[in-house]
Every structure is written in C-alpha cells, then in structure tokens.
Short mmCIF file of C-alpha atoms in Angstrom, two decimals:
data_model
loop_
_atom_site.label_atom_id
_atom_site.label_comp_id
_atom_site.label_asym_id
_atom_site.label_seq_id
_atom_site.Cartn_x
_atom_site.Cartn_y
_atom_site.Cartn_z
CA MET A 1 75.81 -1.38 -51.83
CA THR A 2 76.00 -3.79 -54.78
CA GLN A 3 73.84 -3.52 -57.88
CA HIS A 4 71.36 -6.18 -56.65
CA GLU A 5 70.91 -5.18 -53.03
CA SER A 6 67.87 -3.09 -52.20
CA GLU A 7 66.76 -0.81 -49.39
CA ALA A 8 63.24 -1.05 -48.02
CA VAL A 9 61.01 1.86 -46.99
CA ASP A 10 57.27 2.27 -46.53
CA MET A 11 57.01 5.00 -49.19
CA VAL A 12 59.00 6.58 -52.02
CA LEU A 13 57.97 10.07 -53.17
CA VAL A 14 59.42 11.22 -56.49
CA GLY A 15 60.13 14.96 -56.80
CA ALA A 16 61.03 17.44 -54.04
CA GLY A 17 58.44 20.05 -54.95
CA ILE A 18 55.35 21.34 -53.15
CA MET A 19 53.32 18.15 -53.81
CA SER A 20 55.72 15.54 -52.39
CA ALA A 21 56.80 17.82 -49.52
CA THR A 22 53.15 18.38 -48.51
CA LEU A 23 52.27 14.69 -48.76
CA ALA A 24 55.35 13.66 -46.75
CA VAL A 25 54.62 16.14 -43.92
CA LEU A 26 50.95 15.12 -43.80
CA ILE A 27 51.84 11.42 -43.62
CA LYS A 28 54.48 11.94 -40.91
CA GLU A 29 52.00 13.98 -38.83
CA LEU A 30 49.44 11.17 -39.17
CA ASP A 31 51.90 8.32 -38.56
CA PRO A 32 55.34 9.34 -37.23
CA ALA A 33 56.55 5.70 -37.50
CA ILE A 34 56.34 5.64 -41.33
CA ASN A 35 59.70 5.43 -43.17
CA LEU A 36 59.87 7.39 -46.39
CA GLU A 37 62.34 8.69 -48.94
CA ILE A 38 61.92 11.65 -51.30
CA VAL A 39 64.08 11.33 -54.43
CA GLU A 40 64.77 14.48 -56.47
CA LEU A 41 66.45 14.82 -59.86
CA GLN A 42 67.86 18.31 -59.23
CA GLU A 43 70.50 19.30 -56.63
CA SER A 44 67.94 20.86 -54.26
CA GLY A 45 64.20 21.17 -53.65
CA ALA A 46 61.71 23.48 -55.40
CA ILE A 47 63.85 23.95 -58.53
CA GLU A 48 61.10 23.33 -61.09
CA SER A 49 57.41 24.41 -60.85
CA SER A 50 57.61 25.32 -57.14
CA ASN A 51 60.40 27.88 -57.72
CA PRO A 52 58.94 31.36 -57.02
CA TRP A 53 59.92 32.74 -60.46
CA ASN A 54 58.48 29.69 -62.26
CA ASN A 55 54.88 30.43 -61.19
CA ALA A 56 52.66 33.45 -60.49
CA GLY A 57 52.68 32.95 -56.71
CA THR A 58 48.93 33.60 -56.57
CA GLY A 59 47.18 31.96 -53.66
CA HIS A 60 44.43 30.75 -56.01
CA ALA A 61 41.13 31.22 -54.19
CA GLY A 62 38.79 32.06 -57.07
CA LEU A 63 38.76 35.72 -56.04
CA CYS A 64 40.17 37.23 -59.22
CA GLU A 65 40.58 34.46 -61.82
CA LEU A 66 37.85 35.08 -64.39
CA ASN A 67 38.41 31.72 -66.16
CA TYR A 68 37.04 30.00 -63.01
CA THR A 69 33.65 31.70 -63.51
CA PRO A 70 32.56 31.12 -67.13
CA GLU A 71 29.44 32.71 -68.55
CA LEU A 72 26.97 29.97 -69.52
CA ALA A 73 24.87 29.84 -72.71
CA ASP A 74 21.86 31.27 -70.86
CA GLY A 75 23.93 34.30 -69.72
CA SER A 76 24.27 33.17 -66.08
CA ILE A 77 27.63 32.86 -64.33
CA ASP A 78 28.83 29.42 -63.23
CA THR A 79 30.40 29.93 -59.77
CA LYS A 80 30.96 26.24 -58.84
CA LYS A 81 34.67 26.06 -59.69
CA ALA A 82 35.51 29.36 -57.94
CA ILE A 83 33.73 28.21 -54.75
CA THR A 84 35.47 24.81 -54.84
CA ILE A 85 38.93 26.36 -55.30
CA ASN A 86 38.22 28.93 -52.58
CA THR A 87 37.36 26.28 -49.99
CA GLN A 88 40.33 24.14 -51.07
CA PHE A 89 42.65 27.11 -50.54
CA GLU A 90 41.14 27.58 -47.08
CA VAL A 91 42.07 23.93 -46.36
CA SER A 92 45.66 24.69 -47.47
CA LYS A 93 45.69 27.69 -45.11
CA GLN A 94 44.54 25.50 -42.20
CA PHE A 95 47.45 23.11 -42.81
CA TRP A 96 49.99 25.94 -43.01
CA ALA A 97 48.47 27.58 -39.90
CA TYR A 98 48.79 24.27 -38.02
CA LEU A 99 52.46 23.98 -39.08
CA ALA A 100 53.17 27.61 -38.17
CA GLY A 101 52.59 26.57 -34.55
CA ARG A 102 54.97 23.59 -34.75
CA GLU A 103 58.56 23.72 -33.55
CA GLY A 104 61.10 23.75 -36.38
CA PHE A 105 58.73 24.85 -39.15
CA GLY A 106 59.80 28.49 -39.30
CA SER A 107 57.85 31.66 -40.00
CA ALA A 108 54.72 31.77 -42.16
CA GLN A 109 55.60 35.33 -43.23
CA ALA A 110 58.56 33.87 -45.15
CA PHE A 111 56.16 32.32 -47.69
CA ILE A 112 52.71 33.99 -47.47
CA ASN A 113 51.74 37.68 -47.62
CA ALA A 114 48.42 39.52 -47.81
CA VAL A 115 47.98 41.02 -51.30
CA PRO A 116 44.53 42.17 -52.55
CA HIS A 117 43.16 40.24 -55.56
CA LEU A 118 41.51 42.31 -58.32
CA SER A 119 39.69 41.44 -61.54
CA PHE A 120 39.95 44.15 -64.21
CA VAL A 121 37.97 44.42 -67.44
CA SER A 122 37.47 46.94 -70.23
CA GLY A 123 34.81 47.42 -72.90
CA ALA A 124 31.03 47.22 -72.55
CA LYS A 125 30.95 43.41 -72.83
CA GLY A 126 33.69 42.94 -70.21
CA VAL A 127 32.04 45.36 -67.79
CA ALA A 128 28.64 43.66 -68.15
CA TYR A 129 30.25 40.26 -67.48
CA LEU A 130 32.18 41.45 -64.40
CA LYS A 131 29.06 43.08 -62.92
CA LYS A 132 27.14 39.81 -63.35
CA ARG A 133 30.05 37.82 -61.91
CA HIS A 134 30.20 40.05 -58.85
CA ALA A 135 26.45 39.76 -58.29
CA ALA A 136 26.60 35.95 -58.56
CA LEU A 137 29.72 35.40 -56.43
CA SER A 138 28.93 37.88 -53.65
CA GLN A 139 25.81 35.85 -52.77
CA HIS A 140 28.16 33.17 -51.42
CA HIS A 141 29.73 33.79 -47.98
CA ALA A 142 33.27 33.10 -49.29
CA PHE A 143 32.97 36.14 -51.59
CA ALA A 144 30.64 38.38 -49.55
CA ASP A 145 33.37 41.00 -48.98
CA MET A 146 34.22 41.42 -52.67
CA ALA A 147 33.78 45.05 -53.81
CA TYR A 148 32.81 46.17 -57.34
CA SER A 149 33.39 49.57 -58.94
CA GLU A 150 33.31 51.46 -62.23
CA GLU A 151 34.20 54.76 -60.49
CA ARG A 152 37.50 56.12 -61.77
CA SER A 153 38.40 57.65 -58.40
CA THR A 154 37.87 54.29 -56.64
CA LEU A 155 39.79 52.41 -59.33
CA ALA A 156 42.67 54.91 -58.95
CA GLU A 157 42.83 54.03 -55.23
CA TRP A 158 42.73 50.29 -55.95
CA MET A 159 45.29 50.30 -58.78
CA PRO A 160 47.14 53.63 -58.90
CA LEU A 161 49.73 52.37 -61.38
CA MET A 162 47.13 51.31 -63.93
CA MET A 163 44.98 54.47 -64.26
CA PRO A 164 47.24 57.31 -65.52
CA GLY A 165 47.40 57.56 -69.31
CA ARG A 166 44.09 55.74 -69.85
CA SER A 167 41.54 57.18 -72.30
CA PRO A 168 38.60 58.83 -70.44
CA ASP A 169 36.26 57.13 -72.96
CA GLU A 170 37.43 53.61 -72.08
CA GLN A 171 34.76 51.65 -70.20
CA ILE A 172 36.45 49.89 -67.29
CA ALA A 173 35.47 48.11 -64.10
CA ALA A 174 37.15 46.07 -61.37
CA THR A 175 36.37 43.93 -58.35
CA ARG A 176 38.59 43.84 -55.28
CA SER A 177 39.02 41.22 -52.55
CA GLU A 178 41.21 42.32 -49.66
CA ASN A 179 41.75 38.77 -48.42
CA GLY A 180 43.97 37.71 -51.35
CA THR A 181 47.50 36.37 -50.90
CA ASP A 182 50.88 36.07 -52.58
CA VAL A 183 52.56 32.73 -51.85
CA ASN A 184 56.21 31.87 -52.38
CA PHE A 185 55.76 28.15 -53.02
CA GLY A 186 59.54 27.69 -53.25
CA ALA A 187 60.07 29.04 -49.73
CA LEU A 188 57.11 27.00 -48.45
CA THR A 189 58.48 23.81 -50.07
CA ASN A 190 61.91 24.36 -48.53
CA GLN A 191 60.39 24.97 -45.09
CA LEU A 192 58.43 21.73 -45.42
CA LEU A 193 61.59 19.86 -46.48
CA GLN A 194 63.62 21.29 -43.56
CA TYR A 195 60.83 20.40 -41.14
CA LEU A 196 60.85 16.85 -42.55
CA ALA A 197 64.63 16.50 -42.40
CA ALA A 198 64.52 16.80 -38.60
CA ARG A 199 62.09 13.86 -38.37
CA PRO A 200 63.29 10.26 -37.88
CA GLY A 201 62.52 7.88 -40.75
CA VAL A 202 62.79 10.55 -43.45
CA LYS A 203 65.45 10.69 -46.15
CA VAL A 204 65.59 13.37 -48.88
CA THR A 205 68.12 12.58 -51.62
CA TYR A 206 69.11 14.78 -54.56
CA ASN A 207 70.63 14.16 -58.03
CA GLN A 208 68.50 11.00 -58.23
CA ARG A 209 66.88 9.90 -61.50
CA VAL A 210 64.20 7.19 -61.37
CA THR A 211 65.17 4.73 -64.14
CA GLY A 212 62.83 1.84 -63.32
CA LEU A 213 59.48 1.05 -61.66
CA GLN A 214 58.63 -2.59 -61.22
CA ARG A 215 55.81 -4.38 -59.37
CA MET A 216 57.11 -6.32 -56.35
CA GLY A 217 54.35 -8.26 -54.59
CA SER A 218 51.93 -5.67 -53.19
CA GLY A 219 54.48 -2.84 -53.61
CA TRP A 220 57.10 -1.51 -56.01
CA ARG A 221 60.83 -1.73 -56.70
CA VAL A 222 62.14 1.71 -57.66
CA GLU A 223 65.42 1.83 -59.57
CA VAL A 224 67.31 5.07 -58.93
CA LYS A 225 70.44 6.33 -60.64
CA ASN A 226 72.75 8.90 -59.03
CA THR A 227 73.32 11.49 -61.80
CA ARG A 228 76.63 12.56 -60.21
CA SER A 229 78.30 9.19 -59.54
CA GLY A 230 76.43 7.08 -62.10
CA GLY A 231 75.70 4.46 -59.42
CA THR A 232 72.37 2.64 -59.37
CA ARG A 233 70.39 1.39 -56.36
CA HIS A 234 67.00 -0.20 -55.73
CA ILE A 235 64.42 0.89 -53.18
CA ASP A 236 61.52 -1.41 -52.30
CA ALA A 237 58.42 0.51 -51.21
CA GLY A 238 54.84 -0.33 -50.29
CA PHE A 239 53.65 2.94 -51.85
CA VAL A 240 55.05 5.25 -54.54
CA PHE A 241 53.95 8.82 -55.30
CA LEU A 242 54.94 10.39 -58.63
CA GLY A 243 54.86 14.11 -57.86
CA ALA A 244 57.53 15.18 -60.32
CA GLY A 245 55.59 17.98 -62.09
CA GLY A 246 55.99 17.60 -65.84
CA GLY A 247 58.17 14.54 -65.20
CA ALA A 248 55.25 12.59 -63.67
CA LEU A 249 53.75 11.46 -67.01
CA PRO A 250 56.81 9.47 -68.26
CA LEU A 251 57.08 7.87 -64.80
CA LEU A 252 53.37 6.96 -64.82
CA GLN A 253 53.92 5.37 -68.24
CA MET A 254 56.97 3.51 -66.88
CA SER A 255 54.81 1.98 -64.12
CA GLY A 256 52.57 0.32 -66.73
CA ILE A 257 49.44 0.56 -64.56
CA PRO A 258 46.26 0.32 -66.68
CA GLU A 259 44.83 3.48 -65.03
CA GLY A 260 47.69 5.50 -66.63
CA LYS A 261 47.00 4.36 -70.20
CA GLY A 262 45.67 6.92 -72.67
CA PHE A 263 47.11 9.98 -70.91
CA GLY A 264 49.31 12.32 -72.90
CA GLY A 265 50.99 15.61 -72.16
CA PHE A 266 50.99 18.97 -73.95
CA PRO A 267 53.89 21.09 -72.69
CA VAL A 268 53.47 24.87 -72.58
CA SER A 269 56.34 27.10 -71.56
CA GLY A 270 55.97 30.61 -70.22
CA GLN A 271 57.71 33.94 -69.79
CA TRP A 272 57.08 36.99 -67.61
CA LEU A 273 58.01 40.63 -67.73
CA ARG A 274 59.57 41.50 -64.37
CA CYS A 275 60.09 44.91 -62.79
CA ASP A 276 62.30 45.51 -59.73
CA ASN A 277 62.31 49.34 -59.88
CA PRO A 278 61.15 50.31 -56.33
CA GLU A 279 59.53 53.55 -57.63
CA VAL A 280 57.21 51.51 -59.86
CA VAL A 281 56.78 48.54 -57.51
CA ARG A 282 55.53 50.62 -54.57
CA GLN A 283 52.64 52.01 -56.67
CA HIS A 284 51.07 48.59 -57.18
CA GLN A 285 49.95 46.48 -54.23
CA ALA A 286 47.68 43.89 -55.87
CA LYS A 287 47.32 40.90 -58.13
CA VAL A 288 45.19 42.13 -61.03
CA TYR A 289 43.76 39.51 -63.39
CA SER A 290 41.91 40.17 -66.65
CA GLN A 291 40.35 38.11 -69.45
CA ALA A 292 42.27 35.87 -71.86
CA GLU A 293 42.31 36.82 -75.53
CA VAL A 294 39.95 34.94 -77.84
CA GLY A 295 41.61 31.63 -78.79
CA ALA A 296 44.09 31.84 -75.92
CA PRO A 297 44.29 28.99 -73.37
CA PRO A 298 43.02 29.57 -69.80
CA MET A 299 46.53 29.54 -68.31
CA SER A 300 47.45 32.59 -70.44
CA VAL A 301 45.09 34.98 -68.60
CA PRO A 302 47.10 38.24 -68.35
CA HIS A 303 47.80 39.58 -64.87
CA LEU A 304 49.94 42.25 -63.20
CA ASP A 305 51.14 40.97 -59.85
CA THR A 306 52.86 42.08 -56.70
CA ARG A 307 55.40 39.33 -55.88
CA VAL A 308 57.16 39.00 -52.54
CA VAL A 309 60.25 36.80 -52.80
CA ASP A 310 62.73 36.59 -49.91
CA GLY A 311 61.24 39.75 -48.39
CA LYS A 312 61.73 41.82 -51.57
CA LYS A 313 58.83 43.11 -53.69
CA SER A 314 58.78 42.95 -57.49
CA LEU A 315 56.10 43.17 -60.18
CA LEU A 316 55.40 40.40 -62.68
CA PHE A 317 53.32 40.73 -65.82
CA GLY A 318 52.28 37.90 -68.09
CA PRO A 319 52.37 35.08 -68.68
CA TYR A 320 53.47 35.05 -72.31
CA ALA A 321 52.97 31.48 -73.45
CA GLY A 322 55.54 29.58 -75.46
CA PHE A 323 56.12 26.08 -76.71
CA SER A 324 58.88 23.60 -76.02
CA THR A 325 58.89 19.82 -76.25
CA LYS A 326 60.50 19.64 -72.78
CA PHE A 327 58.32 18.40 -69.87
CA LEU A 328 60.53 20.15 -67.30
CA ARG A 329 62.40 23.44 -67.52
CA HIS A 330 65.60 21.44 -67.02
CA GLY A 331 64.27 18.56 -69.15
CA SER A 332 65.05 17.11 -72.59
CA LEU A 333 63.70 18.16 -76.00
CA LEU A 334 62.85 14.47 -76.51
CA ASP A 335 60.38 14.45 -73.58
CA LEU A 336 57.28 14.96 -75.76
CA PRO A 337 58.15 12.55 -78.63
CA LEU A 338 59.25 9.86 -76.15
CA SER A 339 55.91 10.12 -74.31
CA VAL A 340 53.90 9.01 -77.36
CA ARG A 341 52.46 5.48 -76.94
CA PRO A 342 49.94 3.41 -78.93
CA SER A 343 47.45 4.01 -76.08
CA ASN A 344 47.71 7.84 -76.18
CA LEU A 345 48.43 8.45 -79.88
CA GLY A 346 44.68 8.69 -80.71
CA PRO A 347 43.89 11.24 -77.95
CA MET A 348 47.01 13.28 -78.83
CA LEU A 349 46.14 13.43 -82.55
CA ALA A 350 42.52 14.35 -81.70
CA VAL A 351 43.75 17.23 -79.49
CA ALA A 352 46.12 18.41 -82.27
CA ARG A 353 43.17 18.38 -84.73
CA ASP A 354 40.76 20.21 -82.39
CA ASN A 355 43.18 22.81 -81.04
CA MET A 356 44.59 24.49 -84.14
CA ASP A 357 43.68 27.91 -82.67
CA LEU A 358 45.80 27.10 -79.61
CA THR A 359 48.72 26.01 -81.82
CA ARG A 360 48.47 29.24 -83.83
CA TYR A 361 48.27 31.25 -80.60
CA LEU A 362 51.43 29.60 -79.18
CA ILE A 363 53.36 30.17 -82.41
CA LYS A 364 52.30 33.85 -82.37
CA GLU A 365 53.40 34.18 -78.71
CA VAL A 366 56.80 32.58 -79.37
CA MET A 367 57.45 34.98 -82.28
CA GLN A 368 56.63 38.12 -80.24
CA SER A 369 59.21 40.90 -79.95
CA MET A 370 59.88 42.79 -76.71
CA ASP A 371 57.94 45.76 -78.15
CA GLN A 372 54.89 43.55 -78.74
CA ARG A 373 55.11 42.21 -75.17
CA LEU A 374 55.30 45.76 -73.82
CA ALA A 375 52.24 46.71 -75.91
CA THR A 376 50.26 43.98 -74.06
CA LEU A 377 51.57 45.26 -70.71
CA ARG A 378 50.44 48.82 -71.59
CA LYS A 379 46.80 47.63 -71.77
CA PHE A 380 47.22 47.22 -68.00
CA TYR A 381 49.82 49.89 -67.27
CA PRO A 382 49.60 52.55 -70.02
CA GLU A 383 52.72 54.47 -68.91
CA ALA A 384 55.04 51.43 -68.65
CA ARG A 385 58.64 52.20 -69.67
CA ALA A 386 60.70 49.58 -71.48
CA GLU A 387 63.78 50.16 -69.30
CA ASP A 388 61.91 49.11 -66.14
CA TRP A 389 61.08 45.62 -67.41
CA ARG A 390 63.06 42.52 -68.29
CA LEU A 391 62.09 39.08 -69.53
CA GLU A 392 62.03 36.22 -67.01
CA VAL A 393 61.66 32.60 -68.16
CA ALA A 394 58.96 30.71 -66.23
CA GLY A 395 58.57 26.98 -65.64
CA GLN A 396 57.16 24.35 -67.98
CA ARG A 397 53.52 23.30 -67.55
CA VAL A 398 52.43 19.96 -68.96
CA GLN A 399 48.69 20.15 -69.62
CA ILE A 400 46.80 16.85 -69.58
CA ILE A 401 45.59 15.08 -72.72
CA LYS A 402 43.08 12.35 -71.93
CA LYS A 403 40.73 10.02 -73.79
CA ASP A 404 37.25 11.28 -74.56
CA PRO A 405 34.44 9.05 -75.90
CA LYS A 406 33.04 11.80 -78.16
CA LYS A 407 36.11 13.66 -79.42
CA GLY A 408 38.74 10.92 -79.12
CA GLY A 409 40.87 13.13 -76.89
CA ILE A 410 40.61 16.38 -74.96
CA LEU A 411 43.09 18.90 -73.58
CA GLN A 412 42.36 19.40 -69.88
CA PHE A 413 43.55 22.46 -67.95
CA GLY A 414 43.88 21.64 -64.27
CA THR A 415 45.17 18.73 -62.23
CA GLU A 416 44.39 15.02 -62.29
CA LEU A 417 45.23 12.43 -59.66
CA VAL A 418 45.79 9.00 -61.22
CA SER A 419 46.13 5.98 -58.92
CA ALA A 420 46.34 2.19 -59.22
CA SER A 421 43.25 0.23 -58.15
CA ASP A 422 45.18 -1.23 -55.18
CA GLY A 423 46.34 2.23 -54.04
CA SER A 424 50.03 1.24 -54.24
CA ILE A 425 51.04 4.02 -56.64
CA ALA A 426 49.64 7.45 -57.51
CA ALA A 427 50.69 10.23 -59.89
CA LEU A 428 49.70 13.86 -60.11
CA LEU A 429 49.39 15.28 -63.63
CA GLY A 430 48.61 18.80 -64.83
CA ALA A 431 49.06 22.36 -63.65
CA SER A 432 47.14 25.35 -62.18
CA PRO A 433 45.66 25.81 -59.60
CA GLY A 434 47.89 22.94 -58.41
CA ALA A 435 50.16 24.42 -55.73
CA SER A 436 47.41 26.47 -54.04
CA VAL A 437 45.17 23.43 -53.58
CA THR A 438 47.94 20.90 -52.92
CA VAL A 439 46.62 20.04 -49.46
CA SER A 440 43.14 19.10 -50.73
CA ILE A 441 44.70 17.03 -53.53
CA MET A 442 46.95 15.19 -51.06
CA LEU A 443 44.03 14.57 -48.66
CA ASN A 444 42.12 13.14 -51.63
CA LEU A 445 45.14 10.90 -52.36
CA LEU A 446 45.24 9.64 -48.75
CA GLU A 447 41.50 8.87 -48.81
CA ARG A 448 41.85 7.07 -52.15
CA CYS A 449 45.07 5.10 -51.52
CA PHE A 450 44.77 4.52 -47.74
CA PRO A 451 40.99 4.27 -47.13
CA ASP A 452 41.31 2.03 -44.04
CA LYS A 453 43.86 4.30 -42.37
CA THR A 454 42.00 7.55 -43.09
CA ALA A 455 38.86 5.96 -41.62
CA SER A 456 40.74 4.76 -38.51
CA ALA A 457 40.22 6.53 -35.17
CA ALA A 458 43.90 7.58 -34.91
CA TRP A 459 44.07 9.23 -38.35
CA SER A 460 40.54 10.73 -38.12
CA GLN A 461 41.38 12.32 -34.79
CA LYS A 462 44.66 13.79 -36.06
CA LEU A 463 43.03 15.06 -39.28
CA ALA A 464 40.32 16.78 -37.21
CA GLU A 465 43.05 18.47 -35.13
CA ILE A 466 44.88 19.75 -38.24
CA PHE A 467 41.71 20.63 -40.20
CA PRO A 468 38.90 22.13 -38.06
CA ALA A 469 36.68 22.18 -41.21
CA ARG A 470 36.95 20.46 -44.58
CA GLU A 471 35.79 21.69 -48.00
CA LYS A 472 32.11 20.69 -47.89
CA GLN A 473 31.50 22.31 -44.49
CA LEU A 474 33.37 25.47 -45.53
CA GLU A 475 31.19 25.64 -48.63
CA THR A 476 27.87 25.31 -46.80
CA ASP A 477 28.36 26.85 -43.33
CA PRO A 478 29.01 30.64 -43.36
CA GLN A 479 29.81 30.88 -39.64
CA VAL A 480 32.29 27.99 -39.65
CA TYR A 481 33.89 29.41 -42.82
CA ARG A 482 34.40 32.82 -41.19
CA GLU A 483 35.70 31.46 -37.88
CA VAL A 484 38.13 28.97 -39.44
CA SER A 485 39.37 31.42 -42.08
CA GLU A 486 39.98 34.17 -39.49
CA ALA A 487 41.81 31.72 -37.18
CA SER A 488 44.09 30.66 -40.06
CA ASP A 489 44.73 34.30 -41.03
CA ARG A 490 45.72 35.14 -37.43
CA LYS A 491 48.21 32.28 -37.22
CA LEU A 492 49.63 33.08 -40.69
CA GLY A 493 50.04 36.80 -39.89
CA LEU A 494 47.62 37.83 -42.66
CA GLN A 495 45.37 40.11 -40.62
CA GLY A 496 45.68 43.89 -40.64
#
C-alpha cells in the first residue's frame, strides 16, 4: 500500500485493553455486519492497565472500598456512589455471563473468582465510622448480606493472617461481604480479543502507533505507523474510540475536538508488595480494604488482597503511590510536558496550587525504603516477614484534570467519557473503578454516540437479551436484583 492509499472501516478502536475489547464485542453482538479494527501500540493485548499485575484485580462493587462511602458534614454516610458502582458491576457480570454461554469465549473461571471483600478499621473513630457505614449500606438490598463485627474471634475467622501479633488494646472492626470477586482483567481482555478474532470483519493489529487524527467528512482519517517496519498507513473510519488508557489524553488533544479542550492529566505510578509463599497465601482468602492516610489520594487506599492469576494464588499489598511523567508504563518521560496546552494550562496550574499535600505525599511515597513499606504492611499483617515479600511495579494511572468555574481546575479521581457532539469520536479518560464498570461505560458510549441505533428495535431487543436488567432497575427492585445477580453468579461459577 502506498503512502496515500487508505483503508476504510466502520470503526477504529485505539488500544487493545479491557475498554476497546469490551466495546468491540458489544458492537459485534449488536451488529455482526460492522467492520472494525483495533490498533494497539504494544506487541499484544492487555499489556498496560489491564495486565493483572498492573491493577488490584478487585471486582469493584462498593462492598469494601471506604472511599466510595464518605462521611458527610452532618455525620451521615453518603451511599450513592457505592450503590451506583455495585449495580454497574452487576451489569458487567451479566455481560460476562452472557459471553460464558457463547461458543469460542472460553471459561469464566479463567478470569473471575469468588473472594470475600472486607473493610477493616482501627481506632475509636474508624470503628464508629465503619459501624455507621454498615448500618447505612445494609438498608439497601445490594448490601443486605454484609456482616459487621468487632469480636476478635469472628475477625480471626475472617482474616486469620491479620490477627496474630495485634495488641489486645487496639480497637478494631471489620465488615465482610461473601459475594466479592477477584478479576484478572488481563485474562478477560485476551478472551474477548480471541473471541473477536474469530468474527468476520474484525482486525486486531499490534505495534501500531496512531500518529494523526484528521476530520474526513462525517468521519475520521487515522494515520497509523508500524513501530517495527516504520511504514505508515491511513484508515478511514466513521467512528473512532480512544481507549488507550493513559495514552487517550494526547490522542484526544490530537483530534482537536472542542469537547476535549481544557482536560489535563496527572500521572500517578504505583507499586505493590507481592507474596507468593504458599504457607502465607493460604491463610488469607479475602480482599481487605482500609482507610487512606490523611492527605493521601483516594487511589492509595491500602489493601491486602488475594490475587488469582493463571490459576495461582498470591497476595498483594499496597498500592504505594509514586510519580512519573509517563502516561503509560511503557510510555515516554515527555508525556506530561507534551500534554500541556494553552487550554489546559490554567486548570493544571490550579490543581498544582490546590494539591500541595498530594505532591508532598507522592514525594514521601517515592522516597520510602523497603523497611518503611513493610512497616505499613504490618499495620495489616503484624507478623509479616521481609523475606516473603518483593516489590512489584504496577501500571500508570492518569488522573483527570478538568476546568472548574470556582477553582480554575480540579483533580478528578474516576473515569470520564468525552465525545464529539456528532458522536463520531469518543475518548475514555481516568482510572478506578474503570475496568470493573467497563460495560456500563461502554453502554453509555453507545447511547451517546449511536442514539438512533440503540433506540432501534434490533439493538433494543439484543440489549435486552444480553442484559436482563440495567442499573436503574437493579438499584430499585430488590427481587430483580437478587434473581439477576444469582443467575450471573451461576453462569460465572461464583456460587458455593
């Protein structure tokens, strides 16, 4: 193909991670005739954020994450975010359960396992908060089975690794939800990509860097460079999705759409302590989350997790935050400086001014020694031995900086879907709880970018087959929630 020739497809999806893979499968289920190409910078899928060692693997459902249930000024607990994330995760489970019954998708047990989710606190203030949180959440049917205890004997059953060596005077409490999960998003992504590869009209190409995005009529011309051969080609597409994790912001800027102006990125790197000693690992069957330190960002909430990767169990503790100017783990140190534009300079400077405590926190984290990291671990697991743990580098997370009328700019923890007014291009920015709620985010994208098609009889019928109940119904109807959740659990092998 010469430099000026171009291929034509209906859609180009940038990045072969959980987001693009989910969107591509959804679209092909809804309209098998659609032609699409996924272009990926690395040599295979799920190398960056979706890789199982680059994230916590928590099936985020609001069961244990205390930052999703803040205490309000009047002392009450705000449960809205936890309920929203819980129902979104149930929507993800419905999609995976549907696929588990499809030929060529593979086994659900390869990527999802039942692991109880616990919240653990210490000190009088922490215990009072957790008790209030449990009382508020357990009124909602999604959390009705959550158990609370301050009894040492019960806590020793729930988290046997964490109790020995603890001072008898320490005030502690925990909640436990048996319906928690550990998800290997790397394995899930690769199963989605393999399932796609067998479909006609799907092309997944690797070692492809997007070097240009240009408006072409009602669609886009995507310039792609092969990082191995150096060759360049053009793909003309009616729709483009930028699902490249930390790499999505520079691509959104490249598109020049007005909706993308003013966004900046604040990259935060992470590290874990990892234990593979089977003697230690078998004593902990849970994901145990606690409270972030004062001044620490929400994504630094410490947790001690059972991880199941390729059938083998390990423990992860962390995350220990760090700072790098790269937007991707395999990115460039120039990523952050090159993302600065006249339109986002104001918001970025405002965030720098208002988040000095975060900057100090990150510097402190980067400077930590192994002994200091182990001291943090011992607040969870008092008898932890240094020789059982090693440092594991996690993925990069690019938190969103956006314009704010009052402050000039704010740092937003979470995900943001940005799309052009004509629905021809969309980008996903941000981080957690991203992967767990991918399906809801992608359904939102379809409704926003393809309103006529999602409203059509053909798509509506297929969506109703895949999703027996959507978020709003799951939130308000206890019986439907229970029936749909149990059906998904059966198909995913999560029961018993």
